[in-house]
Tab-separated table of C-alpha atoms and ligand atoms in Angstrom:
chain	number	residue	atom	x	y	z
A	1	MET	CA	2.995	17.530	-29.489
A	2	ILE	CA	4.195	16.509	-25.998
A	3	ASN	CA	7.775	15.305	-26.039
A	4	ALA	CA	8.066	12.785	-23.182
A	5	THR	CA	11.860	12.584	-23.406
A	6	ARG	CA	12.261	16.333	-23.026
A	7	ILE	CA	9.839	16.436	-20.085
A	8	ALA	CA	11.717	13.578	-18.388
A	9	GLY	CA	15.011	15.385	-19.009
A	10	ALA	CA	13.658	18.573	-17.456
A	11	ILE	CA	12.422	16.602	-14.410
A	12	GLU	CA	15.892	15.103	-13.980
A	13	VAL	CA	17.657	18.447	-14.169
A	14	PHE	CA	15.210	20.113	-11.779
A	15	PHE	CA	15.396	17.445	-9.069
A	16	VAL	CA	19.135	16.921	-9.295
A	17	ARG	CA	19.615	20.683	-8.868
A	18	PHE	CA	17.122	20.650	-6.001
A	19	ARG	CA	18.611	17.537	-4.329
A	20	PRO	CA	21.081	19.326	-1.987
A	21	TYR	CA	18.125	21.152	-0.413
A	22	LEU	CA	15.964	18.078	0.042
A	23	GLY	CA	17.045	17.778	3.676
A	24	TYR	CA	15.295	21.077	4.485
A	25	LEU	CA	12.087	19.779	2.927
A	26	HIS	CA	12.379	16.612	5.028
A	27	ILE	CA	12.832	18.702	8.192
A	28	VAL	CA	9.719	20.743	7.360
A	29	PHE	CA	7.691	17.572	6.743
A	30	PHE	CA	9.083	15.969	9.897
A	31	LEU	CA	7.997	18.929	12.051
A	32	TYR	CA	4.602	19.084	10.316
A	33	PHE	CA	4.153	15.357	10.893
A	34	MET	CA	4.960	15.771	14.597
A	35	VAL	CA	2.417	18.582	14.899
A	36	LEU	CA	-0.287	16.570	13.104
A	37	LEU	CA	0.322	13.496	15.233
A	38	PHE	CA	0.894	14.860	18.698
A	39	LEU	CA	-0.633	18.326	18.961
A	40	PRO	CA	-4.208	16.910	18.822
A	41	LEU	CA	-3.443	15.090	22.103
A	42	ALA	CA	-3.005	18.470	23.792
A	43	THR	CA	-5.953	20.244	22.196
A	44	ASP	CA	-9.692	20.058	22.881
A	45	ALA	CA	-11.562	16.921	21.872
A	46	ALA	CA	-14.073	17.428	19.084
A	47	VAL	CA	-17.680	17.937	20.102
A	48	LEU	CA	-20.856	17.647	18.062
A	49	GLY	CA	-20.919	20.341	15.380
A	50	ASP	CA	-17.122	20.743	15.169
A	51	THR	CA	-15.509	20.614	11.733
A	52	PRO	CA	-11.887	20.262	10.577
A	53	LEU	CA	-11.816	24.050	10.385
A	54	SER	CA	-12.902	24.574	14.003
A	55	ASN	CA	-11.127	21.699	15.761
A	56	PHE	CA	-7.460	20.789	15.323
A	57	ALA	CA	-7.936	17.066	16.086
A	58	LEU	CA	-10.497	16.836	13.262
A	59	PHE	CA	-8.236	18.870	10.992
A	60	SER	CA	-5.295	16.578	11.639
A	61	ASN	CA	-7.468	13.508	11.125
A	62	TYR	CA	-8.787	14.838	7.828
A	63	VAL	CA	-5.294	15.714	6.565
A	64	MET	CA	-4.069	12.188	7.322
A	65	TRP	CA	-7.062	10.108	6.200
A	66	GLY	CA	-8.964	12.358	3.828
A	67	LEU	CA	-5.947	13.684	1.954
A	68	TRP	CA	-2.608	12.081	2.711
A	69	PHE	CA	-3.494	8.371	2.594
A	70	PRO	CA	-5.737	8.255	-0.505
A	71	LEU	CA	-3.852	10.911	-2.459
A	72	VAL	CA	-0.410	9.436	-1.819
A	73	LEU	CA	-1.760	6.043	-2.903
A	74	LEU	CA	-3.186	7.503	-6.113
A	75	SER	CA	-0.103	9.668	-6.690
A	76	VAL	CA	2.017	6.627	-7.563
A	77	LEU	CA	0.165	6.455	-10.874
A	78	PHE	CA	1.471	9.896	-11.826
A	79	THR	CA	4.728	10.340	-9.933
A	80	GLY	CA	5.766	6.875	-8.697
A	81	ARG	CA	7.144	6.738	-5.152
A	82	SER	CA	8.011	10.423	-5.101
A	83	TRP	CA	6.359	10.696	-1.678
A	84	CYS	CA	8.959	8.279	-0.282
A	85	GLY	CA	12.038	9.851	-1.809
A	86	LEU	CA	11.144	13.512	-1.695
A	87	MET	CA	8.843	14.052	1.265
A	88	CYS	CA	8.264	11.220	3.720
A	89	PRO	CA	9.566	12.227	7.163
A	90	MET	CA	9.672	8.615	8.408
A	91	GLY	CA	11.898	7.412	5.586
A	92	ALA	CA	14.132	10.464	5.894
A	93	ALA	CA	14.454	9.933	9.678
A	94	SER	CA	15.349	6.289	9.060
A	95	GLU	CA	18.094	7.300	6.638
A	96	TRP	CA	19.451	9.963	9.007
A	97	ALA	CA	19.590	7.381	11.815
A	98	SER	CA	21.393	4.925	9.550
A	99	LYS	CA	24.168	7.400	8.760
A	100	SER	CA	25.239	7.555	12.409
A	101	GLY	CA	23.937	4.158	13.529
A	102	LEU	CA	25.429	0.714	14.070
A	103	LYS	CA	25.386	-0.164	10.337
A	104	LYS	CA	24.789	-3.856	11.040
A	105	SER	CA	24.221	-6.095	8.088
A	106	ILE	CA	20.503	-6.569	7.331
A	107	PRO	CA	19.402	-9.943	8.779
A	108	TRP	CA	17.722	-12.642	6.671
A	109	TRP	CA	14.375	-12.400	8.458
A	110	LEU	CA	14.163	-8.721	7.630
A	111	ARG	CA	15.060	-9.353	4.015
A	112	SER	CA	12.323	-11.976	3.677
A	113	GLU	CA	9.556	-11.141	1.206
A	114	TRP	CA	7.121	-12.028	3.990
A	115	THR	CA	8.204	-9.207	6.298
A	116	PRO	CA	6.376	-6.230	4.701
A	117	HIS	CA	3.239	-8.344	4.263
A	118	VAL	CA	3.185	-9.324	7.931
A	119	SER	CA	3.866	-5.697	8.828
A	120	PHE	CA	0.939	-4.575	6.605
A	121	LEU	CA	-1.430	-7.066	8.244
A	122	ILE	CA	-0.372	-6.070	11.776
A	123	ILE	CA	-0.679	-2.332	11.108
A	124	THR	CA	-3.999	-2.630	9.250
A	125	VAL	CA	-5.594	-4.840	11.902
A	126	LEU	CA	-4.175	-2.726	14.757
A	127	GLY	CA	-5.442	0.357	12.945
A	128	GLN	CA	-8.965	-1.049	13.131
A	129	THR	CA	-8.874	-2.280	16.727
A	130	ILE	CA	-7.368	0.954	17.986
A	131	GLY	CA	-9.505	3.219	15.779
A	132	VAL	CA	-6.636	4.889	13.942
A	133	ARG	CA	-9.035	6.610	11.552
A	134	GLU	CA	-11.360	7.866	14.279
A	135	HIS	CA	-9.296	8.681	17.372
A	136	ARG	CA	-6.344	11.011	17.844
A	137	GLU	CA	-4.739	8.621	20.373
A	138	GLY	CA	-4.926	5.773	17.847
A	139	MET	CA	-3.287	7.897	15.178
A	140	ALA	CA	-0.497	8.953	17.542
A	141	ILE	CA	0.149	5.345	18.625
A	142	VAL	CA	0.140	3.800	15.130
A	143	PHE	CA	2.095	6.496	13.288
A	144	GLY	CA	4.289	7.342	16.281
A	145	GLY	CA	5.105	3.632	16.646
A	146	THR	CA	5.841	3.354	12.924
A	147	LEU	CA	8.153	6.359	13.073
A	148	ALA	CA	9.956	4.894	16.106
A	149	CYS	CA	10.442	1.585	14.246
A	150	ALA	CA	11.710	3.391	11.138
A	151	ILE	CA	14.319	5.230	13.229
A	152	LEU	CA	15.275	2.102	15.186
A	153	PHE	CA	15.712	-0.004	12.023
A	154	GLY	CA	17.702	2.814	10.463
A	155	PHE	CA	19.926	3.044	13.535
A	156	LEU	CA	20.562	-0.700	13.603
A	157	TYR	CA	20.961	-1.577	9.939
A	158	GLY	CA	22.968	-0.217	7.057
A	159	ASN	CA	26.300	-1.109	5.581
A	160	ALA	CA	29.610	-0.348	7.232
A	161	GLU	CA	31.368	0.024	3.875
A	162	ALA	CA	28.791	2.285	2.245
A	163	HIS	CA	29.136	6.029	2.695
A	164	HIS	CA	25.441	6.535	2.161
A	165	GLY	CA	22.548	6.093	4.546
A	166	LYS	CA	20.358	3.043	3.981
A	167	ARG	CA	16.648	2.568	4.440
A	168	ALA	CA	16.209	-1.007	5.642
A	169	TRP	CA	12.801	-0.020	7.001
A	170	CYS	CA	11.618	1.378	3.666
A	171	ARG	CA	12.879	-1.530	1.594
A	172	HIS	CA	11.886	-4.392	3.854
A	173	THR	CA	9.243	-3.457	6.381
A	174	CYS	CA	7.203	-0.313	5.814
A	175	PRO	CA	3.559	-1.240	5.102
A	176	ILE	CA	2.972	2.036	3.249
A	177	GLY	CA	6.096	1.509	1.175
A	178	LEU	CA	4.804	-1.963	0.299
A	179	LEU	CA	1.601	-0.487	-1.127
A	180	LEU	CA	3.311	2.352	-2.940
A	181	GLY	CA	5.920	0.016	-4.370
A	182	LEU	CA	3.440	-2.499	-5.774
A	183	PHE	CA	1.215	0.132	-7.342
A	184	SER	CA	4.156	2.148	-8.694
A	185	ARG	CA	4.452	-0.640	-11.261
A	186	MET	CA	1.304	0.833	-12.838
A	187	GLY	CA	2.653	4.390	-12.865
A	188	ILE	CA	3.890	6.544	-15.708
A	189	VAL	CA	7.335	7.279	-14.251
A	190	GLN	CA	10.277	4.916	-14.231
A	191	PHE	CA	13.977	5.146	-13.576
A	192	THR	CA	15.952	2.931	-15.952
A	193	PRO	CA	19.674	2.157	-16.231
A	194	LYS	CA	21.471	3.989	-19.011
A	195	ARG	CA	23.655	0.920	-19.348
A	196	LYS	CA	21.947	-2.244	-18.223
A	197	VAL	CA	23.840	-5.267	-16.874
A	198	ILE	CA	21.813	-8.442	-16.446
A	199	ASN	CA	24.280	-10.936	-14.978
A	200	ILE	CA	24.576	-9.253	-11.577
A	201	ALA	CA	22.401	-9.451	-8.432
A	202	ARG	CA	19.419	-7.143	-8.161
A	203	TYR	CA	20.113	-6.445	-4.491
A	204	THR	CA	23.171	-4.808	-2.980
A	205	GLU	CA	23.827	-3.142	0.352
A	206	ARG	CA	26.814	-1.356	-1.145
A	207	GLY	CA	26.447	1.556	-3.476
A	208	VAL	CA	24.477	4.728	-3.606
A	209	CYS	CA	20.895	3.439	-3.482
A	210	PRO	CA	19.226	3.752	-0.055
A	211	THR	CA	16.820	0.895	-0.865
A	212	MET	CA	19.594	-1.478	-1.899
A	213	ILE	CA	18.846	-1.575	-5.634
A	214	ASN	CA	21.797	-2.591	-7.757
A	215	ILE	CA	21.174	0.282	-10.121
A	216	ASN	CA	22.712	-1.225	-13.258
A	217	ARG	CA	20.435	-4.257	-12.926
A	218	LYS	CA	17.268	-2.318	-12.099
A	219	ASP	CA	14.280	-3.735	-13.995
A	220	GLU	CA	11.299	-3.016	-11.720
A	221	SER	CA	9.808	0.073	-10.151
A	222	ARG	CA	8.657	-1.157	-6.801
A	223	HIS	CA	11.710	-0.495	-4.611
A	224	CYS	CA	12.740	2.779	-6.225
A	225	ILE	CA	11.836	5.701	-3.959
A	226	GLU	CA	12.859	8.310	-6.544
A	227	CYS	CA	15.517	9.952	-4.417
A	228	PHE	CA	17.483	10.967	-7.571
A	229	LYS	CA	20.791	9.953	-5.937
A	230	CYS	CA	21.731	7.808	-8.908
A	231	VAL	CA	20.711	10.316	-11.588
A	232	TYR	CA	23.485	12.242	-13.360
A	233	PRO	CA	21.891	14.263	-16.191
A	234	GLY	CA	25.173	15.298	-17.850
A	235	LYS	CA	26.612	11.766	-18.082
A	236	PRO	CA	25.224	9.730	-20.991
A	237	THR	CA	26.212	6.294	-19.671
A	238	ALA	CA	26.224	6.637	-15.866
A	239	GLY	CA	23.436	5.812	-13.431
A	240	LEU	CA	19.709	5.918	-14.173
A	241	LYS	CA	17.560	8.112	-16.348
A	242	VAL	CA	13.977	9.192	-15.818
A	243	GLU	CA	11.470	7.973	-18.400
A	244	LEU	CA	7.768	8.553	-18.895
A	245	ARG	CA	5.811	5.549	-20.055
A	246	LYS	CA	2.320	4.278	-20.809
A	247	PRO	CA	0.302	3.616	-17.607
A	248	GLY	CA	0.293	-0.076	-16.724
A	249	ILE	CA	2.958	-1.071	-19.247
A	250	GLU	CA	5.226	-2.602	-16.592
A	251	ILE	CA	2.390	-4.923	-15.598
A	252	GLU	CA	1.438	-5.709	-19.194
A	253	THR	CA	5.030	-6.902	-19.664
A	254	ILE	CA	5.500	-8.158	-16.120
A	255	ARG	CA	7.582	-11.181	-17.120
A	256	GLU	CA	10.408	-8.765	-18.016
A	257	HIS	CA	10.139	-6.977	-14.664
A	258	ASN	CA	10.833	-9.587	-12.023
A	259	PRO	CA	7.309	-10.793	-11.156
A	260	ASN	CA	6.929	-12.041	-7.619
A	261	ILE	CA	4.333	-14.392	-6.145
A	262	MET	CA	4.251	-12.434	-2.879
A	263	GLU	CA	3.091	-9.357	-4.768
A	264	VAL	CA	0.295	-11.325	-6.383
A	265	MET	CA	-0.738	-12.710	-3.006
A	266	PHE	CA	-0.767	-9.170	-1.672
A	267	PHE	CA	-3.204	-8.029	-4.370
A	268	PHE	CA	-5.538	-10.825	-3.275
A	269	ILE	CA	-4.995	-10.350	0.460
A	270	GLY	CA	-4.944	-6.535	0.309
A	271	ILE	CA	-8.446	-6.373	-1.198
A	272	GLY	CA	-9.725	-8.724	1.515
A	273	THR	CA	-8.020	-6.884	4.372
A	274	ALA	CA	-9.449	-3.565	3.215
A	275	LEU	CA	-12.893	-5.168	2.857
A	276	GLY	CA	-12.744	-6.768	6.302
A	277	GLY	CA	-11.542	-3.499	7.837
A	278	PHE	CA	-14.488	-1.678	6.317
A	279	LEU	CA	-17.278	-4.222	6.551
A	280	TRP	CA	-17.033	-5.202	10.228
A	281	LEU	CA	-18.431	-1.744	10.995
A	282	PHE	CA	-21.438	-2.206	8.719
A	283	LEU	CA	-22.471	-5.830	8.437
A	284	GLU	CA	-24.893	-7.523	10.816
A	285	GLN	CA	-22.917	-10.627	9.985
A	286	TYR	CA	-20.006	-9.315	12.111
A	287	GLN	CA	-22.251	-8.950	15.165
A	288	ALA	CA	-23.498	-12.526	14.686
A	289	PHE	CA	-19.869	-13.692	14.382
A	290	ARG	CA	-18.945	-11.819	17.602
A	291	GLN	CA	-21.926	-13.328	19.407
A	292	ILE	CA	-20.934	-16.890	18.434
A	293	ILE	CA	-17.283	-16.400	19.452
A	294	GLY	CA	-18.297	-14.696	22.718
A	295	GLU	CA	-20.695	-17.484	23.705
A	296	TRP	CA	-18.169	-20.133	22.805
A	297	ALA	CA	-15.440	-18.408	24.887
A	298	LEU	CA	-17.764	-18.083	27.890
A	299	ASN	CA	-18.650	-21.768	27.602
A	300	GLN	CA	-14.918	-22.498	27.904
A	301	GLY	CA	-14.885	-20.479	31.148
A	302	TRP	CA	-12.775	-17.694	29.602
A	303	LEU	CA	-14.376	-14.865	31.539
A	304	TRP	CA	-11.325	-12.625	30.977
A	305	ILE	CA	-12.442	-12.183	27.375
A	306	GLY	CA	-14.946	-9.597	28.595
A	307	ASN	CA	-12.235	-7.494	30.308
A	308	PRO	CA	-11.134	-4.243	28.664
A	309	ALA	CA	-7.995	-4.730	26.526
A	310	PRO	CA	-5.073	-2.273	26.915
A	311	GLY	CA	-5.364	1.162	25.301
A	312	TRP	CA	-2.316	0.600	23.060
A	313	LEU	CA	-4.118	-2.334	21.456
A	314	VAL	CA	-7.748	-1.258	21.231
A	315	SER	CA	-9.983	1.769	21.286
A	316	ALA	CA	-10.515	2.799	24.931
A	317	HIS	CA	-12.881	5.769	24.991
A	318	PRO	CA	-15.417	5.356	27.801
A	319	GLU	CA	-16.459	9.004	27.388
A	320	LEU	CA	-17.705	8.066	23.872
A	321	GLY	CA	-19.194	4.761	25.022
A	322	GLU	CA	-16.509	2.840	23.067
A	323	THR	CA	-14.288	0.592	25.150
A	324	PHE	CA	-13.231	-2.553	23.371
A	325	ASN	CA	-12.592	-5.708	25.348
A	326	TRP	CA	-10.487	-8.717	24.439
A	327	LEU	CA	-13.453	-10.243	22.623
A	328	ASP	CA	-13.639	-7.191	20.346
A	329	PHE	CA	-9.906	-7.354	19.731
A	330	PHE	CA	-9.948	-11.014	18.735
A	331	CYS	CA	-13.162	-10.753	16.725
A	332	ILE	CA	-12.142	-7.694	14.670
A	333	SER	CA	-8.715	-9.230	13.984
A	334	ALA	CA	-10.168	-12.619	13.072
A	335	TYR	CA	-12.908	-11.088	10.919
A	336	MET	CA	-10.372	-9.099	8.883
A	337	ILE	CA	-8.061	-12.079	8.527
A	338	LEU	CA	-10.989	-14.261	7.432
A	339	TRP	CA	-11.929	-11.737	4.739
A	340	ALA	CA	-8.305	-11.582	3.624
A	341	PHE	CA	-8.107	-15.385	3.509
A	342	GLY	CA	-11.470	-15.746	1.737
A	343	THR	CA	-10.590	-13.153	-0.905
A	344	CYS	CA	-7.212	-14.761	-1.401
A	345	VAL	CA	-8.830	-18.172	-2.001
A	346	VAL	CA	-11.473	-16.808	-4.417
A	347	LEU	CA	-9.046	-14.704	-6.467
A	348	SER	CA	-6.454	-17.493	-6.491
A	349	LEU	CA	-9.105	-19.818	-7.940
A	350	THR	CA	-10.217	-17.327	-10.609
A	351	THR	CA	-6.584	-16.692	-11.553
A	352	LEU	CA	-5.842	-20.404	-11.639
A	353	ALA	CA	-8.873	-20.933	-13.880
A	354	SER	CA	-7.623	-18.166	-16.226
A	355	ALA	CA	-4.133	-19.680	-16.294
A	356	PHE	CA	-5.535	-23.154	-16.973
A	357	LEU	CA	-7.880	-21.976	-19.751
A	358	ALA	CA	-5.057	-19.959	-21.302
A	359	GLY	CA	-2.957	-23.129	-21.331
A	360	GLU	CA	-5.800	-25.045	-23.010
A	361	ALA	CA	-5.812	-22.339	-25.690
A	362	LYS	CA	-2.065	-22.974	-26.214
A	363	ALA	CA	-0.723	-19.934	-24.356
A	364	GLY	CA	3.008	-19.950	-23.622
A	365	GLY	CA	4.664	-20.688	-20.267
A	366	THR	CA	3.827	-23.072	-17.448
A	367	LEU	CA	0.617	-23.064	-15.411
A	368	TYR	CA	2.563	-21.371	-12.591
A	369	SER	CA	4.112	-18.662	-14.776
A	370	ARG	CA	0.728	-17.866	-16.322
A	371	PHE	CA	-0.860	-17.748	-12.851
A	372	LEU	CA	1.913	-15.436	-11.641
A	373	GLU	CA	1.487	-13.040	-14.558
A	374	LEU	CA	-2.317	-13.065	-14.603
A	375	GLY	CA	-2.452	-12.362	-10.865
A	376	TYR	CA	-1.186	-8.860	-11.624
A	377	GLN	CA	-4.430	-8.031	-13.433
A	378	TYR	CA	-5.991	-7.357	-10.025
A	379	ALA	CA	-3.575	-4.507	-9.207
A	380	PRO	CA	-6.010	-1.698	-10.252
A	381	VAL	CA	-8.984	-3.261	-8.437
A	382	CYS	CA	-6.805	-3.688	-5.339
A	383	LEU	CA	-5.666	-0.056	-5.522
A	384	VAL	CA	-9.192	1.356	-5.760
A	385	SER	CA	-10.367	-1.050	-3.035
A	386	LEU	CA	-7.768	0.336	-0.646
A	387	VAL	CA	-8.612	3.930	-1.548
A	388	ILE	CA	-12.370	3.390	-1.129
A	389	GLY	CA	-12.015	1.212	1.986
A	390	LEU	CA	-9.205	2.763	3.980
A	391	GLY	CA	-9.200	6.242	2.435
A	392	ALA	CA	-12.982	6.703	2.549
A	393	LYS	CA	-12.682	10.176	4.099
A	394	LEU	CA	-11.549	11.477	0.715
A	395	PHE	CA	-15.110	11.306	-0.575
A	396	PRO	CA	-17.532	13.144	1.790
A	397	PRO	CA	-16.320	16.647	0.730
A	398	PHE	CA	-17.542	15.839	-2.793
A	399	ASP	CA	-21.036	16.570	-1.471
A	400	VAL	CA	-20.454	20.227	-2.393
A	401	PHE	CA	-21.362	18.991	-5.882
A	402	GLY	CA	-24.598	17.425	-4.620
A	403	PRO	CA	-25.647	14.769	-2.101
A	404	GLN	CA	-24.997	11.896	-4.534
A	405	ALA	CA	-21.561	13.131	-5.597
A	406	PRO	CA	-19.475	11.174	-2.988
A	407	ASP	CA	-21.095	7.885	-4.041
A	408	ILE	CA	-20.727	8.763	-7.712
A	409	ALA	CA	-17.025	9.531	-7.157
A	410	LYS	CA	-16.544	6.075	-5.577
A	411	GLU	CA	-18.500	4.376	-8.375
A	412	VAL	CA	-16.423	6.140	-11.022
A	413	LEU	CA	-13.174	5.264	-9.256
A	414	PHE	CA	-14.128	1.617	-8.840
A	415	SER	CA	-15.329	1.411	-12.452
A	416	LEU	CA	-12.016	2.797	-13.707
A	417	GLY	CA	-10.128	0.247	-11.609
A	418	PHE	CA	-12.403	-2.520	-12.879
A	419	VAL	CA	-11.973	-1.608	-16.544
A	420	TRP	CA	-8.217	-1.258	-16.115
A	421	SER	CA	-8.015	-4.688	-14.474
A	422	VAL	CA	-9.935	-6.263	-17.354
A	423	TRP	CA	-7.679	-4.502	-19.846
A	424	LEU	CA	-4.565	-5.738	-18.036
A	425	GLY	CA	-5.957	-9.276	-18.123
A	426	TRP	CA	-6.482	-8.904	-21.881
A	427	ARG	CA	-2.951	-7.584	-22.444
A	428	LEU	CA	-1.339	-10.223	-20.213
A	429	LEU	CA	-3.085	-12.940	-22.222
A	430	ALA	CA	-1.816	-11.285	-25.399
A	431	GLY	CA	1.697	-11.388	-23.917
A	432	GLN	CA	1.229	-15.131	-23.379
A	433	GLY	CA	0.755	-15.507	-27.110
A	434	LEU	CA	-3.026	-15.773	-27.458
A	435	PRO	CA	-4.745	-14.134	-30.447
A	436	PRO	CA	-7.816	-11.966	-29.586
A	437	ALA	CA	-10.444	-14.657	-30.201
A	438	GLU	CA	-8.598	-17.110	-27.899
A	439	ARG	CA	-8.310	-14.585	-25.050
A	440	VAL	CA	-12.044	-14.262	-24.339
A	441	LEU	CA	-12.540	-17.539	-22.441
A	442	PRO	CA	-9.452	-17.250	-20.172
A	443	LEU	CA	-10.385	-13.628	-19.498
A	444	ILE	CA	-13.797	-14.522	-18.040
A	445	PRO	CA	-12.585	-15.877	-14.643
A	446	GLY	CA	-10.467	-12.713	-14.173
A	447	VAL	CA	-13.490	-10.524	-14.936
A	448	LEU	CA	-15.532	-12.616	-12.510
A	449	GLY	CA	-12.932	-11.986	-9.767
A	450	SER	CA	-13.144	-8.216	-10.315
A	451	VAL	CA	-16.971	-8.380	-10.365
A	452	LEU	CA	-16.933	-10.248	-7.041
A	453	ALA	CA	-14.657	-7.562	-5.561
A	454	GLY	CA	-17.123	-4.935	-6.852
A	455	ILE	CA	-20.090	-6.744	-5.265
A	456	SER	CA	-18.182	-6.934	-1.970
A	457	TRP	CA	-17.650	-3.172	-2.101
A	458	TRP	CA	-21.376	-2.578	-2.622
A	459	VAL	CA	-21.910	-1.565	1.017
A	460	ALA	CA	-18.929	0.781	0.956
A	461	ILE	CA	-20.113	2.505	-2.200
A	462	PHE	CA	-23.887	2.502	-1.800
A	463	GLY	CA	-24.305	2.015	1.958
A	464	PRO	CA	-25.961	-0.844	3.861
A	465	ILE	CA	-28.802	-2.649	2.101
A	466	VAL	CA	-32.051	-2.065	4.005
A	467	ILE	CA	-34.768	-4.676	3.539
A	468	GLU	CA	-38.204	-3.123	4.236
B	1	SF4	S1	8.750	3.283	2.596
B	1	SF4	FE1	7.446	4.058	4.260
B	1	SF4	S2	8.812	5.112	5.683
B	1	SF4	FE2	9.932	4.750	3.783
B	1	SF4	S3	9.703	6.625	2.681
B	1	SF4	FE3	8.061	5.292	1.948
B	1	SF4	S4	6.286	5.688	3.270
B	1	SF4	FE4	8.082	6.634	4.214
B	2	SF4	S1	17.345	3.479	-7.904
B	2	SF4	FE1	18.222	5.561	-7.784
B	2	SF4	S2	16.451	6.933	-7.624
B	2	SF4	FE2	15.736	4.855	-7.149
B	2	SF4	S3	15.915	4.714	-4.934
B	2	SF4	FE3	17.822	3.892	-5.751
B	2	SF4	S4	19.221	5.608	-5.802
B	2	SF4	FE4	17.164	6.468	-5.513
């Protein structure tokens, strides 16, 4: 029989022993990251018939979008934010910069819960307008810019009294860290205090933790980057210990793990942003939307809207017949934001209906607390939406198993996310004190929300609908 405690103990011992050498791993990843981002700019552009094995730009693109993005997102289910703590070159560079930087106190606007969400929206929309998943220049601008910000934030912010580097970027701004943090709540790994103290603040800029977790108060996974700096295997009462747990248990018991309305909003908005970022390429509806906005702008006399927008903001590839103008920039951005807003409204209403019906069935808590908890049921659907929408390049290689295999892989992934979301809804209602028979009615709006997300992903999974 598998002994989870012994496995967790072995993981602790291995990584604590390995920790002094982590810097070398970061240097290797940093150099590899530089090569993947910038070498394609100096190599030949891909031509028809090239593959990732014959052209370095395609290779680099596939590593980033076909492997790194979707697999790191999915990895949080098995290893938490190990990417952040053990491998990520941007986070490591930020921490290096903070050790020798100005160590200014982290300002309020950076500490706001809004900051990573705004950063996610900006990067995701910019990624679409600039073609980050298609063009080597776009990839260099978006990831190069993100790396520069991570280093700058590290250089500026830290804590003068702490001897350890801090990662203000990772804790407060990084859009990838935001995703990994939210979904790490569903994962099977957690770091828990050996001696928990509950009457102290969760956040501290002093101490050993680079993401400002007050380790003795730690009760949620999302900000822990698994750097192992607070793990002392030989000391029974000091620091944190690694534990393996049932997948999704932190969400099933979310009220004990500092639930946050901004996270819930992200699940709603994240699905919509991913949908908007995918669907503008496929739906006729987007072209009609662009036409209406374009005609309206011309009627206002805004002729500049037809001028090409700068290459750091949009895709500018005349040799490929793709040069976006200001109209494209505004329309793609607005279309994605509209999808995000629309999804947020629909899922807020389904969650509100669940929370209301649960209350009618005599569930515990207030309408708001039930809404907050039930909003977390969409975490799995949001995760698979982002993998299918923004990490779509993971799937084409499945065609070695047959032409239908990529679509089947997406269907299976979405179905797993769907079933998990429904299960979480069921368990959250149980946690609110409802017996099984009373959970069915409040569960229905949550299921409806996941079904609507599935219908919206129809085009992504099965391709455009052609009416003969
Ligand atoms: S939060 Fe972002 S920059 Fe920081 S380690 Fe994670 S992915 Fe890298
Ligand atoms: S809680 Fe511990 S393992 Fe997690 S990020 Fe902080 S110091 Fe690293």
